Structures are given as structure tokens and as C-alpha cells.
PDB file of C-alpha atoms and ligand atoms in Angstrom:
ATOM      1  CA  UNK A   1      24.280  -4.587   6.791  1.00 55.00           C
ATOM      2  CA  UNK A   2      26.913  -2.496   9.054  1.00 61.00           C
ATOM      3  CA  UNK A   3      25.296  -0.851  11.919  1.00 62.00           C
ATOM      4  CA  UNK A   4      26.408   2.502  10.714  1.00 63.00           C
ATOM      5  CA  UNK A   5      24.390   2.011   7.252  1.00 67.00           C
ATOM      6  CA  UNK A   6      21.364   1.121   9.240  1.00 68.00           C
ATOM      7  CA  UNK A   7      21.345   4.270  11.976  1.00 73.00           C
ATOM      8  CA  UNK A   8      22.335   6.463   8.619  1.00 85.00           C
ATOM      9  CA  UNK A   9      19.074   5.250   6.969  1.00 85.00           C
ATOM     10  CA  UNK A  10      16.841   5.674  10.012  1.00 86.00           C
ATOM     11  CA  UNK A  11      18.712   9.075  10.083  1.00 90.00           C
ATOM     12  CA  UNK A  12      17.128  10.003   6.737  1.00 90.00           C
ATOM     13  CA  UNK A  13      14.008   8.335   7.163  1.00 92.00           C
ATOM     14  CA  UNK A  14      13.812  10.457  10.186  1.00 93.00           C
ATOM     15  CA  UNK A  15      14.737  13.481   8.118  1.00 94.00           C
ATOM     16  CA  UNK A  16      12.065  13.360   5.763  1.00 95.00           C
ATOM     17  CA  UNK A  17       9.197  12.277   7.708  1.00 96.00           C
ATOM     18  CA  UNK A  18      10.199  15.442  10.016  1.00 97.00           C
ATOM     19  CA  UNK A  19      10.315  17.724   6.920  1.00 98.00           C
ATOM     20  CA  UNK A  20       8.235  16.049   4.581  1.00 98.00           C
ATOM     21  CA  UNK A  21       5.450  13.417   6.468  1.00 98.00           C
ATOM     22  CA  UNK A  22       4.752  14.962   9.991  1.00 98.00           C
ATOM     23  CA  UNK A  23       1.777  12.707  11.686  1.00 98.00           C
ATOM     24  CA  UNK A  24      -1.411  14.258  12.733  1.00 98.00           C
ATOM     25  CA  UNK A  25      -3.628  13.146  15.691  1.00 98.00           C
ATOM     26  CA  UNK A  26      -5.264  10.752  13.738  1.00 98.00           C
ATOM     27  CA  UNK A  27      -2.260   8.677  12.255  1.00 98.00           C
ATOM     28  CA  UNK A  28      -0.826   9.032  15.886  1.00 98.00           C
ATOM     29  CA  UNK A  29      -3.795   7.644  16.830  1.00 99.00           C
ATOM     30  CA  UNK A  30      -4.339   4.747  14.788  1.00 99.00           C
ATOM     31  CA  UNK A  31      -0.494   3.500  15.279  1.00 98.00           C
ATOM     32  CA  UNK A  32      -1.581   3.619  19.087  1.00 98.00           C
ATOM     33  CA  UNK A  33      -5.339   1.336  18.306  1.00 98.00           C
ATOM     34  CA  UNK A  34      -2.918  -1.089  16.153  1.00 98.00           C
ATOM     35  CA  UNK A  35      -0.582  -1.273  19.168  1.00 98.00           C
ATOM     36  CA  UNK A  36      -3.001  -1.517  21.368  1.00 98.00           C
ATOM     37  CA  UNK A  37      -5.071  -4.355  19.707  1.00 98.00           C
ATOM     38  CA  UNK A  38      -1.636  -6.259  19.005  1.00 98.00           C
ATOM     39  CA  UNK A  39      -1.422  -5.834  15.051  1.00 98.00           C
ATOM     40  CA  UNK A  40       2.005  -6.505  13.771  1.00 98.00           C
ATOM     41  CA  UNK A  41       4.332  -3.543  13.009  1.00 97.00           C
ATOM     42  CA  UNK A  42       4.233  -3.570   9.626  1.00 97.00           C
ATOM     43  CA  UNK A  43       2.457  -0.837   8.082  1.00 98.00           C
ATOM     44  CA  UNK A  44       3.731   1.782   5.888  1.00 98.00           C
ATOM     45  CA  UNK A  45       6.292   4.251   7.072  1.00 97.00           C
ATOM     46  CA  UNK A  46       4.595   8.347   7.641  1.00 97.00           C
ATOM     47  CA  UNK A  47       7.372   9.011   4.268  1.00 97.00           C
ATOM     48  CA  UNK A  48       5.937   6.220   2.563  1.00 98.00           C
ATOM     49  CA  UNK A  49       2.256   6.601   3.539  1.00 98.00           C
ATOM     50  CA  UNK A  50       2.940  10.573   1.957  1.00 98.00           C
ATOM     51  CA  UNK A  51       4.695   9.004  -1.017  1.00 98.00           C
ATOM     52  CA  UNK A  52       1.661   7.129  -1.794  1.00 98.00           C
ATOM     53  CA  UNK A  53      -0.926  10.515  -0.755  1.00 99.00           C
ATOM     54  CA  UNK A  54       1.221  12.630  -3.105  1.00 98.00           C
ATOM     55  CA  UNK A  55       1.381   9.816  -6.054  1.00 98.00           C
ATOM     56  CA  UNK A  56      -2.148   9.365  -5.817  1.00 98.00           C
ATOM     57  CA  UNK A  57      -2.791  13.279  -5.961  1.00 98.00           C
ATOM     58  CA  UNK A  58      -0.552  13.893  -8.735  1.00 98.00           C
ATOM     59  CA  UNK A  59      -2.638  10.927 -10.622  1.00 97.00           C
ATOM     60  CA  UNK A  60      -5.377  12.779  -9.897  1.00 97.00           C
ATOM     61  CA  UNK A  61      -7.296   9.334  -8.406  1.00 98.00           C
ATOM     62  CA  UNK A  62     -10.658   9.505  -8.169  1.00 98.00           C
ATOM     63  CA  UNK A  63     -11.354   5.634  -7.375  1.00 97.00           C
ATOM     64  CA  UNK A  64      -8.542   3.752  -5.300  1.00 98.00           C
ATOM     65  CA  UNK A  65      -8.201   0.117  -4.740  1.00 98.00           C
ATOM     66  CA  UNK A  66      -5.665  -0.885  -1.857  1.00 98.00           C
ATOM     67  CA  UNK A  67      -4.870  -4.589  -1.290  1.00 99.00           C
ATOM     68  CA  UNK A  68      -4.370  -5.682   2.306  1.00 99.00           C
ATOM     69  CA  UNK A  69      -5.729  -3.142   5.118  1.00 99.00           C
ATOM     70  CA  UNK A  70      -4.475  -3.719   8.217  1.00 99.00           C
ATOM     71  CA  UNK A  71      -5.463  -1.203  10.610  1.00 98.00           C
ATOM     72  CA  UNK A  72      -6.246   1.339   8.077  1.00 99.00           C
ATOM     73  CA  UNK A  73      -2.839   3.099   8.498  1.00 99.00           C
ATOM     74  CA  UNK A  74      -2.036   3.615   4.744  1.00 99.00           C
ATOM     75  CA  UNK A  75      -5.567   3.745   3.581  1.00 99.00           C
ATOM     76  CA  UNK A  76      -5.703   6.738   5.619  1.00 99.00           C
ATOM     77  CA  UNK A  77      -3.129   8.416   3.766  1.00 99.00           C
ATOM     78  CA  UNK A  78      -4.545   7.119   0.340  1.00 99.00           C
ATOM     79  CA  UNK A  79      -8.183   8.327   1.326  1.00 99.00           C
ATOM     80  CA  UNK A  80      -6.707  11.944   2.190  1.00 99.00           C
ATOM     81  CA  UNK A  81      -5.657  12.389  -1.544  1.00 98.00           C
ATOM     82  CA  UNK A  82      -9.022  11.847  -3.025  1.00 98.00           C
ATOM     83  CA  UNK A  83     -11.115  14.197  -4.097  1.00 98.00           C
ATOM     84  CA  UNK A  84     -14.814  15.116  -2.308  1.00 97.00           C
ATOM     85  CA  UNK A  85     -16.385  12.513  -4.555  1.00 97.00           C
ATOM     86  CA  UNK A  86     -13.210   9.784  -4.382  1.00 98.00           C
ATOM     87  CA  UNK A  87     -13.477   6.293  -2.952  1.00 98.00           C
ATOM     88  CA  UNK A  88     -11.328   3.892  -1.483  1.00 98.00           C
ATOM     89  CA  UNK A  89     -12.530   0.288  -1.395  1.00 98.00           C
ATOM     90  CA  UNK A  90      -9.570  -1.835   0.962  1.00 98.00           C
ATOM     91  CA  UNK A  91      -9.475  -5.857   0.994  1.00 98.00           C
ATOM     92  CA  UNK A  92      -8.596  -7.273   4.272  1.00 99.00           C
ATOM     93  CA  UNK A  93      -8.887 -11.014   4.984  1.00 98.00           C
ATOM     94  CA  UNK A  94      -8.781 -10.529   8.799  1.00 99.00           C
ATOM     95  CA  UNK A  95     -11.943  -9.554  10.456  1.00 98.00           C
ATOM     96  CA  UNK A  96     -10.298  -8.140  13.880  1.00 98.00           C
ATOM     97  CA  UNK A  97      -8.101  -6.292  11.156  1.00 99.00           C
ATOM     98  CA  UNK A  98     -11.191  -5.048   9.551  1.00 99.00           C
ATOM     99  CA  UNK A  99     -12.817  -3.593  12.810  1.00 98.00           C
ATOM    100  CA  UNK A 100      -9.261  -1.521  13.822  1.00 99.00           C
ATOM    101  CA  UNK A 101      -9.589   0.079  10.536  1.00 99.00           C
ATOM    102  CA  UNK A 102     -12.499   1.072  10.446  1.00 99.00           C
ATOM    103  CA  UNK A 103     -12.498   2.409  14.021  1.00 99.00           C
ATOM    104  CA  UNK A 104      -9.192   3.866  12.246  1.00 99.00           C
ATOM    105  CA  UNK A 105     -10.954   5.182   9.414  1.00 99.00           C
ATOM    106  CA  UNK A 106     -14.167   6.944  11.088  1.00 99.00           C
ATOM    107  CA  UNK A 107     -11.917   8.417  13.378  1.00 98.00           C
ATOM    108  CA  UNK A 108     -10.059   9.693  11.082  1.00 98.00           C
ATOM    109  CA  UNK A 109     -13.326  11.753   9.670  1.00 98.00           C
ATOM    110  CA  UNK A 110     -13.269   9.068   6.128  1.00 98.00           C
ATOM    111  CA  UNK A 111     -15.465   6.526   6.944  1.00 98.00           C
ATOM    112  CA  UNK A 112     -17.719   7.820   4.114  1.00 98.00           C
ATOM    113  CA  UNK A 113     -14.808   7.613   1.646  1.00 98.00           C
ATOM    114  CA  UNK A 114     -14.052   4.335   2.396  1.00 98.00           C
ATOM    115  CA  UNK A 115     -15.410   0.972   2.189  1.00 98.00           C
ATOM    116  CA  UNK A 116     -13.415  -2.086   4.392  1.00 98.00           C
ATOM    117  CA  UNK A 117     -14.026  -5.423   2.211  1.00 98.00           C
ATOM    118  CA  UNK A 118     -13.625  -8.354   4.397  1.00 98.00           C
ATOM    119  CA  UNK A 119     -12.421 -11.561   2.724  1.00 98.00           C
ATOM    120  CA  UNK A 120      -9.982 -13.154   0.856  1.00 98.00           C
ATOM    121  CA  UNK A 121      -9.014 -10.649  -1.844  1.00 98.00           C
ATOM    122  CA  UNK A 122      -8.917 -13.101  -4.779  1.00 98.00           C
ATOM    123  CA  UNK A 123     -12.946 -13.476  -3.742  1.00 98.00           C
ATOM    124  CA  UNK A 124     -13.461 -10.022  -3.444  1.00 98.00           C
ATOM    125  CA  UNK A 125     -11.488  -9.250  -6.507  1.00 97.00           C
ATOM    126  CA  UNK A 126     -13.304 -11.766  -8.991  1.00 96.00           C
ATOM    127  CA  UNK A 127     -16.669 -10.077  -7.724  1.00 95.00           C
ATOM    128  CA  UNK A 128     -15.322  -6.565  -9.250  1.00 94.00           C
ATOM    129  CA  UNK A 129     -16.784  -5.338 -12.397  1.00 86.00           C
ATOM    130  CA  UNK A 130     -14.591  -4.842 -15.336  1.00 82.00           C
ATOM    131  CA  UNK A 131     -16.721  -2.199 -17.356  1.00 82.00           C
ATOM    132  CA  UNK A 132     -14.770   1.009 -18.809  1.00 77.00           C
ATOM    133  CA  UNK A 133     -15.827   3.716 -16.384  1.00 79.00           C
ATOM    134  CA  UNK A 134     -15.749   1.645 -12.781  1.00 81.00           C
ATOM    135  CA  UNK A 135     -11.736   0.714 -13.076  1.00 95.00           C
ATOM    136  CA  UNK A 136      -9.353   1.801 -10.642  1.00 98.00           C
ATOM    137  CA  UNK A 137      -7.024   5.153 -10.955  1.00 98.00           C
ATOM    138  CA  UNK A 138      -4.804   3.617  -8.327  1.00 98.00           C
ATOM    139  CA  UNK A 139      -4.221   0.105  -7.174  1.00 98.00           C
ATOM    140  CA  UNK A 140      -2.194  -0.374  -3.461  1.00 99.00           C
ATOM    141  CA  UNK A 141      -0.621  -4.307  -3.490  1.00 99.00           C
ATOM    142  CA  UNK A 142       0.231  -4.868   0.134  1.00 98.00           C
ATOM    143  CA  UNK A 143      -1.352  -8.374   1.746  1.00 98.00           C
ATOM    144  CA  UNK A 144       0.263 -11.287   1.539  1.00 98.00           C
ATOM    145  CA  UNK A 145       3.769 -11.626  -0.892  1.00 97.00           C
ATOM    146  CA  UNK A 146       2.716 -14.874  -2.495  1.00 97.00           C
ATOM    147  CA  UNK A 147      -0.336 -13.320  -3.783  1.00 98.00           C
ATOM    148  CA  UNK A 148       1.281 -11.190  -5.364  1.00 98.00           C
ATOM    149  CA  UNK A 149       1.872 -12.325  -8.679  1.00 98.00           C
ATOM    150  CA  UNK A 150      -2.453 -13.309  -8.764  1.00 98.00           C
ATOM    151  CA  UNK A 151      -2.981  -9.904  -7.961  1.00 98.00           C
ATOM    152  CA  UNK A 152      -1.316  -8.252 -10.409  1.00 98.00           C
ATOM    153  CA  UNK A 153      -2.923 -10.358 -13.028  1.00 98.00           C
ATOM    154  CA  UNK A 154      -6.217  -9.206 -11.426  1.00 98.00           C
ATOM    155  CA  UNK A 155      -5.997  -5.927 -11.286  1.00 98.00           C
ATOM    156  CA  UNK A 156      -4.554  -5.194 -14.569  1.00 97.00           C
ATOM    157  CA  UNK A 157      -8.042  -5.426 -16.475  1.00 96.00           C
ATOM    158  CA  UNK A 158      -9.478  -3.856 -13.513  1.00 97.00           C
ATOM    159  CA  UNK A 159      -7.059  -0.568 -13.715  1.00 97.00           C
ATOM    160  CA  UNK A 160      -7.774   2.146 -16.305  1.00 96.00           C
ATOM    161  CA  UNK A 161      -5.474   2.952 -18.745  1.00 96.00           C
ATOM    162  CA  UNK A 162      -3.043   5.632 -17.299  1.00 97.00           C
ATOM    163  CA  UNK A 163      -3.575   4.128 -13.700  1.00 98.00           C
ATOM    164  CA  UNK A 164      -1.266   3.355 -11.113  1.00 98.00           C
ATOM    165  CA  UNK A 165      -0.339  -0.275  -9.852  1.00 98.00           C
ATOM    166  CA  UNK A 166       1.636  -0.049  -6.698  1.00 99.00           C
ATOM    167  CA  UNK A 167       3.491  -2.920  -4.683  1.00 98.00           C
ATOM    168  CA  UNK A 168       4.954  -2.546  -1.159  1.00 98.00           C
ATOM    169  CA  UNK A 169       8.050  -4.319  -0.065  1.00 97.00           C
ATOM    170  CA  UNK A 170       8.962  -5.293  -3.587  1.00 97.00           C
ATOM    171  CA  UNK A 171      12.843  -4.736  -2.381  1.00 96.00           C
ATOM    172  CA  UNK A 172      13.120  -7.702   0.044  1.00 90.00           C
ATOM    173  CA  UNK A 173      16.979  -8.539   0.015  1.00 86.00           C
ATOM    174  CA  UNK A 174      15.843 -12.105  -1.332  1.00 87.00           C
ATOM    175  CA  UNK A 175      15.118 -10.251  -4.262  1.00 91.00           C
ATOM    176  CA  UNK A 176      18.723 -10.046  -4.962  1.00 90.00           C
ATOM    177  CA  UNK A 177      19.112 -14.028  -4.525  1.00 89.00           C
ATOM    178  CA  UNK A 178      18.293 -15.420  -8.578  1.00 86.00           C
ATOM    179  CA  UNK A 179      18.078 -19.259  -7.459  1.00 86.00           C
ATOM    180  CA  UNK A 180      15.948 -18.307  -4.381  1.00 87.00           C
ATOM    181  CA  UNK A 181      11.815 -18.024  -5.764  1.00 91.00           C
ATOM    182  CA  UNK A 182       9.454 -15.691  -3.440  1.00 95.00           C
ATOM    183  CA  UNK A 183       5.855 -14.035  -4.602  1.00 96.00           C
ATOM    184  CA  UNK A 184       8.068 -10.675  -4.914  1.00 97.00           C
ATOM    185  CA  UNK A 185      10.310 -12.065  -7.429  1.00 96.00           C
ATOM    186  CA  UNK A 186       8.181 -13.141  -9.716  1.00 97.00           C
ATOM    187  CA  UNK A 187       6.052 -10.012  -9.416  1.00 98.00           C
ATOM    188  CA  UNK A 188       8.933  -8.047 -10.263  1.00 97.00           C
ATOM    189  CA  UNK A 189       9.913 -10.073 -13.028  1.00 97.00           C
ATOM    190  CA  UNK A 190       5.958 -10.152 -14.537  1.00 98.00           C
ATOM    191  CA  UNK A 191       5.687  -6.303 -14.023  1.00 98.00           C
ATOM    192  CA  UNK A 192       8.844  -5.655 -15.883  1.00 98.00           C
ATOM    193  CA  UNK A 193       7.889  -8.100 -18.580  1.00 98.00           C
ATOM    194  CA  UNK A 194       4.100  -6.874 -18.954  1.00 98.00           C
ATOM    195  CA  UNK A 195       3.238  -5.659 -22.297  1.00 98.00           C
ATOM    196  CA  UNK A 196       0.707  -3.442 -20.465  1.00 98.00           C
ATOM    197  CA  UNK A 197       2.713  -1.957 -18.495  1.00 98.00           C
ATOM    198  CA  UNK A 198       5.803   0.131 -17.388  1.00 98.00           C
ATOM    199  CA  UNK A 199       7.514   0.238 -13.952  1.00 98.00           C
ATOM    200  CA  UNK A 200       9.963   1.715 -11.808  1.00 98.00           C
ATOM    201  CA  UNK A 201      11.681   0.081  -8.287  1.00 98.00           C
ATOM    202  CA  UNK A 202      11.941   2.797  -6.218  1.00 97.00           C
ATOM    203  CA  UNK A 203      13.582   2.388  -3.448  1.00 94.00           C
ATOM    204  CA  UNK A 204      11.917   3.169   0.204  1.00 94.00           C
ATOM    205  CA  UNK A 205      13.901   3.588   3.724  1.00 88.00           C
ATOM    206  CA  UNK A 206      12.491   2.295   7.121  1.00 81.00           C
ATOM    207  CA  UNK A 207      14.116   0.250   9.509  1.00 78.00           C
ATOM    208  CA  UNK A 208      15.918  -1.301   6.589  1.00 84.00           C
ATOM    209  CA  UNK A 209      15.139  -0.884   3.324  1.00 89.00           C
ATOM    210  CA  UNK A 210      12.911  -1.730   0.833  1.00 95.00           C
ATOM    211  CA  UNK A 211      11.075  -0.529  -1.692  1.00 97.00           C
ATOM    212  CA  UNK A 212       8.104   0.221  -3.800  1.00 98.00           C
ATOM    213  CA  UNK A 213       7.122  -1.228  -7.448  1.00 98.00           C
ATOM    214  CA  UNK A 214       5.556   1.595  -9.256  1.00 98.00           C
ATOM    215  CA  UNK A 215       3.424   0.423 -12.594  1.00 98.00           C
ATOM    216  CA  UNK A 216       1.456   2.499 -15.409  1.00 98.00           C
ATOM    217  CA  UNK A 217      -1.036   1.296 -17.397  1.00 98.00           C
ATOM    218  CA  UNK A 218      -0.344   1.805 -21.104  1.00 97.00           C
TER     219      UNK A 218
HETATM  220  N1  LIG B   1      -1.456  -1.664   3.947  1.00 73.29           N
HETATM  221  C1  LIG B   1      -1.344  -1.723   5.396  1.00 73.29           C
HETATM  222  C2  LIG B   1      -0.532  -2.925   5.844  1.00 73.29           C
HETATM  223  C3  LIG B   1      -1.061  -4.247   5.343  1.00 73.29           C
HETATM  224  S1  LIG B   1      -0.316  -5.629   6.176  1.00 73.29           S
HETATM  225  C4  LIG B   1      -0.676  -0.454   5.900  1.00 73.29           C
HETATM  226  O1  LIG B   1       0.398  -0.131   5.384  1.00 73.29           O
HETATM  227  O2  LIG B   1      -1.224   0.205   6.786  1.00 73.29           O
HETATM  228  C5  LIG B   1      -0.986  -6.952   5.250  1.00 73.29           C
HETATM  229  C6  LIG B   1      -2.466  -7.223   5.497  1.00 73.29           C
HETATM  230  O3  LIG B   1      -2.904  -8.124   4.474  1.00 73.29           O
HETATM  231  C7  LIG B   1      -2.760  -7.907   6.834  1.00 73.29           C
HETATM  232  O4  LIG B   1      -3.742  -7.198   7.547  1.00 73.29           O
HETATM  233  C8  LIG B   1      -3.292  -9.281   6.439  1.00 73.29           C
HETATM  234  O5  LIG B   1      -4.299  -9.787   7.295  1.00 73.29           O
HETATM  235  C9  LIG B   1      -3.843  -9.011   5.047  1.00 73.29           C
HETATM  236  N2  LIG B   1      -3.956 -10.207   4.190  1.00 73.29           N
HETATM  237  C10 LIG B   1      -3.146 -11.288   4.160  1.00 73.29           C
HETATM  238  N3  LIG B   1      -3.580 -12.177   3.253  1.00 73.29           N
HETATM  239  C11 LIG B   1      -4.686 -11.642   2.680  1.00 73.29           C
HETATM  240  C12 LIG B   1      -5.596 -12.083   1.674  1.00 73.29           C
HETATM  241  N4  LIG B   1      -5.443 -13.266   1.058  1.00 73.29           N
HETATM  242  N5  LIG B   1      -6.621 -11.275   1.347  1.00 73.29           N
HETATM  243  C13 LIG B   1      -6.795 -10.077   1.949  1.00 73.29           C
HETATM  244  N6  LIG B   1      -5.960  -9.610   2.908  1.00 73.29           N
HETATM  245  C14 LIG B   1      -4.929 -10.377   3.270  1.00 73.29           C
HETATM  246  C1  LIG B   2       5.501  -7.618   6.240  1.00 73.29           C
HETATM  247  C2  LIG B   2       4.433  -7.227   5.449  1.00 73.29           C
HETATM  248  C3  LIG B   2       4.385  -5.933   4.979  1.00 73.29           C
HETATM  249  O1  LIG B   2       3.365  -5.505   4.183  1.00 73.29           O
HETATM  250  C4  LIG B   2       5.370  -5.012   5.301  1.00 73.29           C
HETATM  251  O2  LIG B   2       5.274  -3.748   4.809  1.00 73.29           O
HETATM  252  C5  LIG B   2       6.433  -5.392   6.084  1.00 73.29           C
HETATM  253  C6  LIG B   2       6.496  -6.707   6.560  1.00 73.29           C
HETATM  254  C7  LIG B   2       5.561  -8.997   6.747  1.00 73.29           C
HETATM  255  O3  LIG B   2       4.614  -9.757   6.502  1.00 73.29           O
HETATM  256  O4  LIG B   2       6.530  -9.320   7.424  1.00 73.29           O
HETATM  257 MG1  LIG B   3       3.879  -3.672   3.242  1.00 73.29          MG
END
């Protein structure tokens, strides 16, 4: 990509997280702890992080699943869309990761709201229940990209009809590549083929872009 396109889209990003996705303290915060305890950069963007608080409000989630926690960064900006009586269980294979968010988390005033799940999510997600009235409003993909594809199949059953199924960084330029095969492609592909469900690629600015798979339920 030219140089100009890139400062133009950092110009925007910058834009909208001025106008639209201003950090408090505590996401200022918890990008310093991350820093500080040498996670990689690779959380969510502030516009991003707000695109997933305001998709989760307008949803109306009660009960959000999110998929690969890092420091707690976009957790924190799910958690803040729940209602009093919401939840917000995370998945994080990484037990240093685990700690940073939740030091993240309770600082942030939400450790009640939300429950850090250390493990490999395809563990934590076969010991989920499936009945009617403890599925998800809102599922978060975000850990690794291979996994991708297994998640999805996972949380379909596990996501109430109506719900959300999000995936980060579903608008890798490899994407664009048909003879190259990555865990993104073929989620793409299975979420636009699903019977169950019907999605959108919308895409997302930050230092280059990307984008976000967004997925209804039937
Ligand atoms: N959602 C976070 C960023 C997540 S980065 C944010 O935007 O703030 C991806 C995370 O997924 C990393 O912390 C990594 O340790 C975790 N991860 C990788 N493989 C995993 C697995 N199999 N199960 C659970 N978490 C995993
Ligand atoms: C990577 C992972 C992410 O979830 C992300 O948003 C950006 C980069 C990565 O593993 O490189
Ligand atoms: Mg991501």
C-alpha cells in the first residue's frame, strides 16, 4: 500500500476515535499494564473496541462470550455495554495473559461482570452448556486465526437465535489470495455458506486495515 493511503487511514482512524471512541483512565490504563508486562500490540483499536460496545448495546446482550482475552482491553469495552445483571465470560489460553486482565478488569470497576477462563478455548468451550436459556447474545472470535473455523462451529449451538457472532481480523490481505488457505479464509467462506446464519465484512481501519465478520443467528 502507498504511504499516502496508509497516513490517510490512520488520519480517519484518528478522526473517529477523537469524535467517536475517546479513552478513559481505565483503557489508558490497561494499554499502559499490557505495555508494561510486554503483551503484543494487538488488541482492538478505541473505534473498534466502541464498535463492538455499541453492537453489543444495540443487541441488547445480556450474556457475552469473547474468545481470546489478552489483557482485557476489548472485554472492557464489551463488559461496559451490559446491563447491571450482564456477564462476560473471556477464554484466554495464557495464564500471564489472564492475570493482566484481570488486574485490567477490577480496575476497571467489572471484575464482578466478568469471569477470565484460563485454558485452551476448545476445552473451555466443550464444558459449556447448550440448554435454551444459558446461550450467548454475543460471541467475540479473537485468539488464534486457525481456530477459527472450530470456533465457529462451537459457538453456533451455543448462540441464541438472534445473537451476534463476531470475528476480528477477518480482512487479512491473504484473504484476497484464492490459492493461499489461512483459518480466516475458511471462516469466511463457512460463515457465508452457513445455513444458520447471515453475515456482513465490515471493514475496520487501524494501522492498516482489516476488518470485522459480523454473523446473526437465524
Ligand atoms: N481480544 C483482545 C486481543 C486478543 S489477542 C483485545 O482485543 O483486547 C489473542 C489472544 O488469544 C492472546 O492473548 C492469546 O494468548 C489467546 N489465545 C491464543 N490461542 C488460544 C487458545 N487456543 N485458546 C484461548 N486463547 C488463545
Ligand atoms: C494478531 C492478532 C490479533 O487478534 C489482532 O487483532 C492483530 C494481530 C496477530 O496475531 O498478529
Ligand atoms: Mg484481533
Amino acid at each position: 500500500m502507498a504511504e499516502q493511503d496508509t497516513v490517510r487511514l490512520q488520519d480517519f482512524d484518528g478522526y473517529i476515535t477523537r469524535l467517536f471512541a475517546p479513552e478513559d483512565a481505565a483503557l489508558v490504563d490497561a494499554r499502559a499494564l499490557m505495555r508494561k508486562e510486554n503483551l503484543p500490540h494487538i488488541y482492538v483499536s478505541p473505534s473498534e473496541g466502541k464498535l463492538l460496545h455499541m453492537l453489543a448495546k444495540i443487541s441488547g446482550a445480556k450474556w457475552i462470550l469473547e474468545i481470546g482475552t489478552l489483557g482485557g482491553y476489548s472485554a472492557i469495552w464489551l463488559a461496559r455495554a451490559l446491563p447491571a445483571d450482564g456477564r462476560l465470560i473471556t477464554l484466554e489460553i495464557d495464564p500471564h495473559h489472564a492475570d493482566v486482565s484481570r488486574r485490567n478488569i477490577a480496575h476497571a470497576g467489572l471484575a464482578d461482570k466478568v469471569e477470565v477462563r484460563v485454558g485452551p478455548a476448545l476445552e473451555s468451550l466443550a464444558a459449556m452448556p447448550i440448554t435454551a436459556d444459558e446461550r450467548f447474545d454475543l460471541v467475540f472470535i479473537d485468539a488464534d486465526k486457525e481456530g477459527y473455523p472450530e470456533y465457529l462451529k462451537k459457538v453456533v449451538p451455543l448462540t441464541r437465535s438472534g445473537g451476534l457472532i463476531l470475528a476480528d481480523n477477518a480482512m487479512k490481505a491473504s484473504v484476497l489470495d484464492q490459492a493461499a488457505d489461512s483459518g480466516i479464509a475458511r471462516y469466511n467462506a463457512a460463515a457465508s455458506a452457513h445455513p444458520e446464519l447471515e453475515s456482513i465484512l465490515v471493514p475496520v481501519v487501524r494501522d492498516e486495515i482489516d476488518g470485522l465478520l459480523i454473523s446473526r443467528k437465524k
